[in-house]
Short mmCIF file of C-alpha atoms in Angstrom, two decimals:
data_model
loop_
_atom_site.label_atom_id
_atom_site.label_comp_id
_atom_site.label_asym_id
_atom_site.label_seq_id
_atom_site.Cartn_x
_atom_site.Cartn_y
_atom_site.Cartn_z
CA UNK I 1 10.53 77.31 -24.85
CA UNK I 2 6.88 76.41 -25.30
CA UNK I 3 4.68 76.64 -22.21
CA UNK I 4 3.26 73.24 -23.23
CA UNK I 5 6.59 71.60 -22.43
CA UNK I 6 8.15 73.41 -19.46
CA UNK I 7 11.74 72.46 -18.71
CA UNK I 8 13.70 72.83 -15.48
CA UNK I 9 17.45 73.09 -16.06
CA UNK I 10 20.27 72.75 -13.51
CA UNK I 11 23.96 72.79 -14.43
CA UNK I 12 26.49 71.03 -12.24
CA UNK I 13 28.98 73.66 -11.14
CA UNK I 14 31.56 73.42 -8.31
CA UNK I 15 30.60 76.96 -7.26
CA UNK I 16 27.00 75.85 -6.61
CA UNK I 17 26.73 72.81 -4.27
CA UNK I 18 23.16 72.01 -5.40
CA UNK I 19 23.76 72.98 -9.00
CA UNK I 20 23.26 76.23 -10.90
CA UNK I 21 19.65 76.83 -11.92
CA UNK I 22 19.44 78.08 -15.51
CA UNK I 23 16.69 79.43 -17.74
CA UNK I 24 15.90 76.78 -20.34
CA UNK I 25 14.31 79.39 -22.60
CA UNK I 26 17.66 81.13 -23.08
CA UNK I 27 20.88 79.91 -24.77
CA UNK I 28 23.11 77.95 -22.40
CA UNK I 29 25.72 76.08 -24.51
CA UNK I 30 28.60 77.45 -26.52
CA UNK I 31 28.43 76.64 -30.22
CA UNK I 32 31.87 75.05 -29.83
CA UNK I 33 30.67 72.52 -27.24
CA UNK I 34 31.84 69.10 -28.42
CA UNK I 35 28.55 67.54 -27.41
CA UNK I 36 26.92 69.67 -30.10
CA UNK I 37 29.59 69.58 -32.79
CA UNK I 38 30.64 65.93 -32.43
CA UNK I 39 28.11 64.17 -30.23
CA UNK I 40 31.01 63.63 -27.81
CA UNK I 41 29.32 62.89 -24.53
CA UNK I 42 27.03 60.59 -22.61
CA UNK I 43 23.55 60.77 -21.14
CA UNK I 44 20.93 58.97 -19.09
CA UNK I 45 17.15 59.33 -19.03
CA UNK I 46 15.10 58.50 -15.95
CA UNK I 47 11.46 58.69 -14.93
CA UNK I 48 10.21 60.52 -11.85
CA UNK I 49 6.79 59.40 -10.62
CA UNK I 50 5.11 61.55 -7.99
CA UNK I 51 8.38 63.43 -7.59
CA UNK I 52 10.43 60.29 -6.90
CA UNK I 53 13.09 59.34 -9.45
CA UNK I 54 13.08 55.63 -10.26
CA UNK I 55 16.24 53.49 -10.37
CA UNK I 56 18.56 56.44 -9.79
CA UNK I 57 21.57 54.37 -8.54
CA UNK I 58 21.41 52.09 -11.59
CA UNK I 59 21.30 55.07 -13.96
CA UNK I 60 24.15 56.87 -12.21
CA UNK I 61 26.26 53.71 -12.31
CA UNK I 62 25.57 53.27 -16.03
CA UNK I 63 26.36 56.94 -16.68
CA UNK I 64 29.72 56.44 -14.96
CA UNK I 65 30.38 53.31 -17.03
CA UNK I 66 29.54 55.09 -20.28
CA UNK I 67 31.78 58.01 -19.31
CA UNK I 68 34.64 55.65 -18.52
CA UNK I 69 34.32 54.10 -21.98
CA UNK I 70 34.77 57.60 -23.45
CA UNK I 71 37.62 58.57 -21.07
CA UNK I 72 35.29 61.31 -19.88
CA UNK I 73 35.47 62.77 -16.36
CA UNK I 74 32.03 63.28 -14.80
CA UNK I 75 30.81 64.75 -11.51
CA UNK I 76 30.43 62.40 -8.54
CA UNK I 77 27.13 60.75 -7.68
CA UNK I 78 26.50 63.04 -4.70
CA UNK I 79 26.68 66.09 -6.97
CA UNK I 80 24.30 64.47 -9.46
CA UNK I 81 21.84 63.56 -6.73
CA UNK I 82 21.73 67.13 -5.40
CA UNK I 83 21.28 68.58 -8.88
CA UNK I 84 18.57 66.05 -9.71
CA UNK I 85 16.70 66.87 -6.51
CA UNK I 86 16.94 70.60 -7.26
CA UNK I 87 15.72 70.19 -10.84
CA UNK I 88 12.78 67.92 -9.95
CA UNK I 89 11.77 70.09 -7.00
CA UNK I 90 12.06 73.23 -9.11
CA UNK I 91 9.89 71.83 -11.89
CA UNK I 92 7.18 70.63 -9.50
CA UNK I 93 7.23 73.97 -7.68
CA UNK I 94 6.84 75.97 -10.89
CA UNK I 95 4.41 73.52 -12.48
CA UNK I 96 2.46 71.65 -9.77
CA UNK I 97 0.96 68.35 -11.01
CA UNK I 98 -2.80 68.40 -11.53
CA UNK I 99 -3.45 64.69 -12.05
CA UNK I 100 -1.71 61.93 -10.07
CA UNK I 101 -2.29 59.53 -12.98
CA UNK I 102 -0.05 61.61 -15.22
CA UNK I 103 2.42 62.90 -12.60
CA UNK I 104 5.47 61.72 -14.53
CA UNK I 105 8.60 63.69 -15.35
CA UNK I 106 11.48 62.84 -17.67
CA UNK I 107 14.81 63.47 -15.94
CA UNK I 108 17.74 63.64 -18.35
CA UNK I 109 21.40 63.75 -17.30
CA UNK I 110 23.89 64.97 -19.90
CA UNK I 111 27.69 65.23 -19.89
CA UNK I 112 29.64 66.58 -22.86
CA UNK I 113 33.39 66.93 -23.23
CA UNK I 114 32.79 70.66 -23.00
CA UNK I 115 33.72 73.51 -25.27
CA UNK I 116 36.60 72.81 -27.64
CA UNK I 117 39.84 73.45 -25.75
CA UNK I 118 38.15 73.56 -22.34
CA UNK I 119 39.58 71.57 -19.43
CA UNK I 120 36.28 70.57 -17.87
CA UNK I 121 33.13 68.87 -19.18
CA UNK I 122 29.69 70.41 -19.36
CA UNK I 123 27.13 68.62 -17.19
CA UNK I 124 23.46 69.31 -16.58
CA UNK I 125 20.09 67.92 -15.52
CA UNK I 126 16.94 68.76 -17.43
CA UNK I 127 13.43 67.89 -16.29
CA UNK I 128 10.33 67.97 -18.47
CA UNK I 129 6.87 66.37 -18.51
CA UNK I 130 6.60 62.83 -19.84
CA UNK I 131 4.70 62.67 -23.11
CA UNK I 132 1.32 61.04 -23.52
CA UNK I 133 2.60 58.82 -26.36
CA UNK I 134 4.64 56.65 -24.03
CA UNK I 135 1.71 56.07 -21.68
CA UNK I 136 -0.52 55.26 -24.66
CA UNK I 137 1.94 52.70 -26.02
CA UNK I 138 2.10 50.96 -22.64
CA UNK I 139 -1.65 50.48 -22.81
CA UNK I 140 -2.29 49.75 -26.50
CA UNK I 141 1.00 48.15 -27.54
CA UNK I 142 3.21 48.87 -30.54
CA UNK I 143 4.01 47.60 -34.02
CA UNK I 144 7.70 47.17 -34.82
CA UNK I 145 9.89 46.29 -37.76
CA UNK I 146 13.20 44.41 -37.83
CA UNK I 147 16.19 46.35 -39.14
CA UNK I 148 19.79 45.32 -39.81
CA UNK I 149 22.14 47.25 -37.56
CA UNK I 150 25.07 46.59 -39.86
CA UNK I 151 27.35 44.90 -37.31
CA UNK I 152 27.82 41.26 -36.41
CA UNK I 153 27.17 40.14 -32.84
CA UNK I 154 30.88 39.87 -31.96
CA UNK I 155 31.93 43.36 -33.03
CA UNK I 156 31.71 44.92 -29.56
CA UNK I 157 34.50 42.66 -28.31
CA UNK I 158 36.64 43.13 -31.44
CA UNK I 159 36.17 46.89 -31.68
CA UNK I 160 35.48 48.48 -28.28
CA UNK I 161 36.05 51.94 -29.80
CA UNK I 162 32.63 51.62 -31.44
CA UNK I 163 31.21 52.20 -27.92
CA UNK I 164 28.26 49.89 -28.55
CA UNK I 165 27.70 49.26 -24.83
CA UNK I 166 27.84 52.94 -23.87
CA UNK I 167 24.94 55.42 -23.85
CA UNK I 168 26.49 58.21 -25.90
CA UNK I 169 25.04 61.37 -27.41
CA UNK I 170 25.66 59.97 -30.92
CA UNK I 171 22.05 58.90 -31.48
CA UNK I 172 21.61 60.00 -35.10
CA UNK I 173 21.45 56.40 -36.36
CA UNK I 174 18.90 55.42 -33.71
CA UNK I 175 16.67 58.37 -34.58
CA UNK I 176 17.02 57.64 -38.31
CA UNK I 177 15.86 54.06 -37.63
CA UNK I 178 12.76 55.34 -35.82
CA UNK I 179 11.94 57.76 -38.64
CA UNK I 180 12.28 54.89 -41.11
CA UNK I 181 9.89 52.80 -39.01
CA UNK I 182 7.35 55.61 -38.91
CA UNK I 183 7.49 55.92 -42.69
CA UNK I 184 6.64 52.21 -42.87
CA UNK I 185 3.63 52.72 -40.57
CA UNK I 186 5.35 51.13 -37.54
CA UNK I 187 6.00 52.58 -34.08
CA UNK I 188 9.44 51.22 -33.30
CA UNK I 189 12.36 49.02 -34.32
CA UNK I 190 14.16 45.91 -33.15
CA UNK I 191 17.73 45.85 -34.42
CA UNK I 192 19.31 42.64 -35.72
CA UNK I 193 23.03 41.96 -36.07
CA UNK I 194 24.34 41.19 -39.55
CA UNK I 195 24.66 37.54 -38.47
CA UNK I 196 20.98 37.38 -37.54
CA UNK I 197 20.93 37.90 -33.76
CA UNK I 198 18.26 39.95 -31.98
CA UNK I 199 19.86 43.00 -30.36
CA UNK I 200 17.78 45.89 -28.95
CA UNK I 201 15.52 48.77 -29.86
CA UNK I 202 16.88 52.26 -30.64
CA UNK I 203 15.83 53.39 -27.15
CA UNK I 204 14.79 50.16 -25.46
CA UNK I 205 15.60 46.58 -24.45
CA UNK I 206 13.87 43.54 -25.96
CA UNK I 207 12.06 41.04 -23.73
CA UNK I 208 10.10 37.93 -24.63
CA UNK I 209 8.21 35.36 -22.58
CA UNK I 210 7.16 31.73 -22.81
CA UNK I 211 4.53 30.07 -20.64
CA UNK I 212 4.54 26.28 -20.34
CA UNK I 213 2.81 23.66 -18.21
CA UNK I 214 4.99 21.60 -15.91
CA UNK I 215 4.38 17.90 -15.19
CA UNK I 216 2.29 18.78 -12.14
CA UNK I 217 0.08 21.13 -14.16
CA UNK I 218 1.46 24.40 -12.84
CA UNK I 219 2.49 27.21 -15.17
CA UNK I 220 6.18 27.86 -15.74
CA UNK I 221 6.87 31.40 -16.92
CA UNK I 222 10.20 32.24 -18.53
CA UNK I 223 11.44 35.75 -19.31
CA UNK I 224 14.26 36.10 -21.87
CA UNK I 225 16.40 38.97 -23.15
CA UNK I 226 19.28 39.12 -25.67
CA UNK I 227 22.82 38.45 -24.51
CA UNK I 228 24.58 41.54 -23.18
CA UNK I 229 27.88 40.61 -24.84
CA UNK I 230 26.33 41.15 -28.28
CA UNK I 231 27.05 44.89 -28.12
CA UNK I 232 23.79 46.12 -26.63
CA UNK I 233 23.32 48.68 -23.89
CA UNK I 234 22.72 47.03 -20.49
CA UNK I 235 19.12 47.95 -19.70
CA UNK I 236 18.49 49.35 -16.22
CA UNK I 237 14.78 48.54 -16.58
CA UNK I 238 15.48 45.02 -17.83
CA UNK I 239 17.85 44.39 -14.94
CA UNK I 240 15.42 45.66 -12.34
CA UNK I 241 12.50 43.73 -13.83
CA UNK I 242 14.54 40.51 -13.97
CA UNK I 243 15.29 40.86 -10.25
CA UNK I 244 11.60 41.38 -9.43
CA UNK I 245 10.44 38.59 -11.75
CA UNK I 246 12.89 36.10 -10.27
CA UNK I 247 11.60 36.90 -6.78
CA UNK I 248 8.07 36.29 -8.10
CA UNK I 249 8.97 32.84 -9.40
CA UNK I 250 9.76 33.51 -13.05
CA UNK I 251 12.60 31.69 -14.77
CA UNK I 252 15.11 33.95 -16.53
CA UNK I 253 17.17 33.52 -19.69
CA UNK I 254 19.69 35.38 -21.84
CA UNK I 255 19.80 34.71 -25.63
CA UNK I 256 21.25 34.26 -28.10
CA UNK I 257 17.99 35.06 -29.84
CA UNK I 258 17.03 34.97 -33.52
CA UNK I 259 13.99 36.56 -35.20
CA UNK I 260 12.05 33.30 -35.11
CA UNK I 261 12.29 33.33 -31.32
CA UNK I 262 10.30 36.57 -31.36
CA UNK I 263 7.61 35.08 -33.60
CA UNK I 264 7.41 31.92 -31.46
CA UNK I 265 7.09 33.78 -28.15
CA UNK I 266 3.89 34.03 -26.13
CA UNK I 267 4.60 37.74 -25.66
CA UNK I 268 7.24 40.30 -26.65
CA UNK I 269 7.90 43.73 -25.16
CA UNK I 270 10.18 46.70 -25.54
CA UNK I 271 11.10 48.08 -22.12
CA UNK I 272 12.67 51.41 -21.26
CA UNK I 273 12.85 53.78 -18.31
CA UNK I 274 10.30 56.33 -19.52
CA UNK I 275 7.88 54.35 -21.69
CA UNK I 276 8.19 51.36 -19.31
CA UNK I 277 6.80 48.05 -20.63
CA UNK I 278 5.31 48.33 -24.12
CA UNK I 279 3.75 45.13 -25.54
CA UNK I 280 4.67 44.33 -29.14
CA UNK I 281 1.53 43.55 -31.13
CA UNK I 282 3.07 42.95 -34.56
CA UNK I 283 6.55 42.49 -36.00
CA UNK I 284 6.95 43.14 -39.73
CA UNK I 285 3.16 42.99 -39.97
CA UNK I 286 2.82 39.56 -38.30
CA UNK I 287 0.81 39.14 -35.09
CA UNK I 288 2.86 38.24 -32.04
CA UNK I 289 1.80 35.89 -29.27
CA UNK I 290 -1.71 35.33 -27.98
CA UNK I 291 -3.56 38.53 -27.04
CA UNK I 292 -5.09 37.12 -23.85
CA UNK I 293 -1.77 35.69 -22.66
CA UNK I 294 0.09 38.86 -23.59
CA UNK I 295 -2.41 40.97 -21.65
CA UNK I 296 -2.16 38.75 -18.58
CA UNK I 297 1.64 38.71 -18.60
CA UNK I 298 1.85 42.45 -19.27
CA UNK I 299 -0.39 43.16 -16.29
CA UNK I 300 1.71 40.94 -14.03
CA UNK I 301 5.08 42.30 -15.15
CA UNK I 302 3.87 45.90 -15.11
CA UNK I 303 2.76 45.38 -11.53
CA UNK I 304 6.18 44.02 -10.61
CA UNK I 305 7.89 46.89 -12.40
CA UNK I 306 5.71 49.49 -10.69
CA UNK I 307 7.11 48.37 -7.34
CA UNK I 308 10.70 49.15 -8.37
CA UNK I 309 12.24 52.39 -7.11
#
């Protein structure tokens, strides 16, 4: 394991109430683990800022929901919380932060079905430093391309075995989409359904905003995201931001959205737990929104999001 990316690793084990600390530089999984051989498992990724993990209950609830969709038994939330605390504390103890502005850690929870033939799953927490690329994209924005996901917007209801609303380890398609975007000179992707609906990013949720003047001259700000029943992963960051924005006076909306809605918006973002709120500058090479409005709205929403724990 490179010293440039130190990793703290804690396995959930009934014999160790706070988890079993493991050496991330040494092999830990059997080659027959079904998470490796079949991508049969679920995961969550969280951000710890200043040692405090953000939105932990929402992530643990979503992890449990994903596991239920796979008929996968996972440890209880108390066990996860103890292991998370041990992993974060261990990383910060071994690698004390030097700059409060970059004191961010990626906390990943993983559950696989375990080794082939085993009766119990394999579960662990891994903690590593957040990369600079995510922070940079929050500040400078991103260019994205639209890609066909290959499913229509009703497929999740017709074919629940596709697990479209679960956060599974089977991310090969998502990573292939990002590599394709990079080859086209873009940073990220927004998936479309085969019937033309806006879905989500490979690792993020889509948001857009409109600002209008009411009859009395005040600004009305509306924040919109695609419909959850279109087979997208429910975003913990989107949900938390919607709650904060509503309290701040924003109006909220849920699709259905089409590509033209993105081009007509005053601002578009991709939001996720680690990168946070990344403004979309261009889609398929076309400028999005008004830069001054986008900057103002991004500052406001980022401030609201920063207050979420």
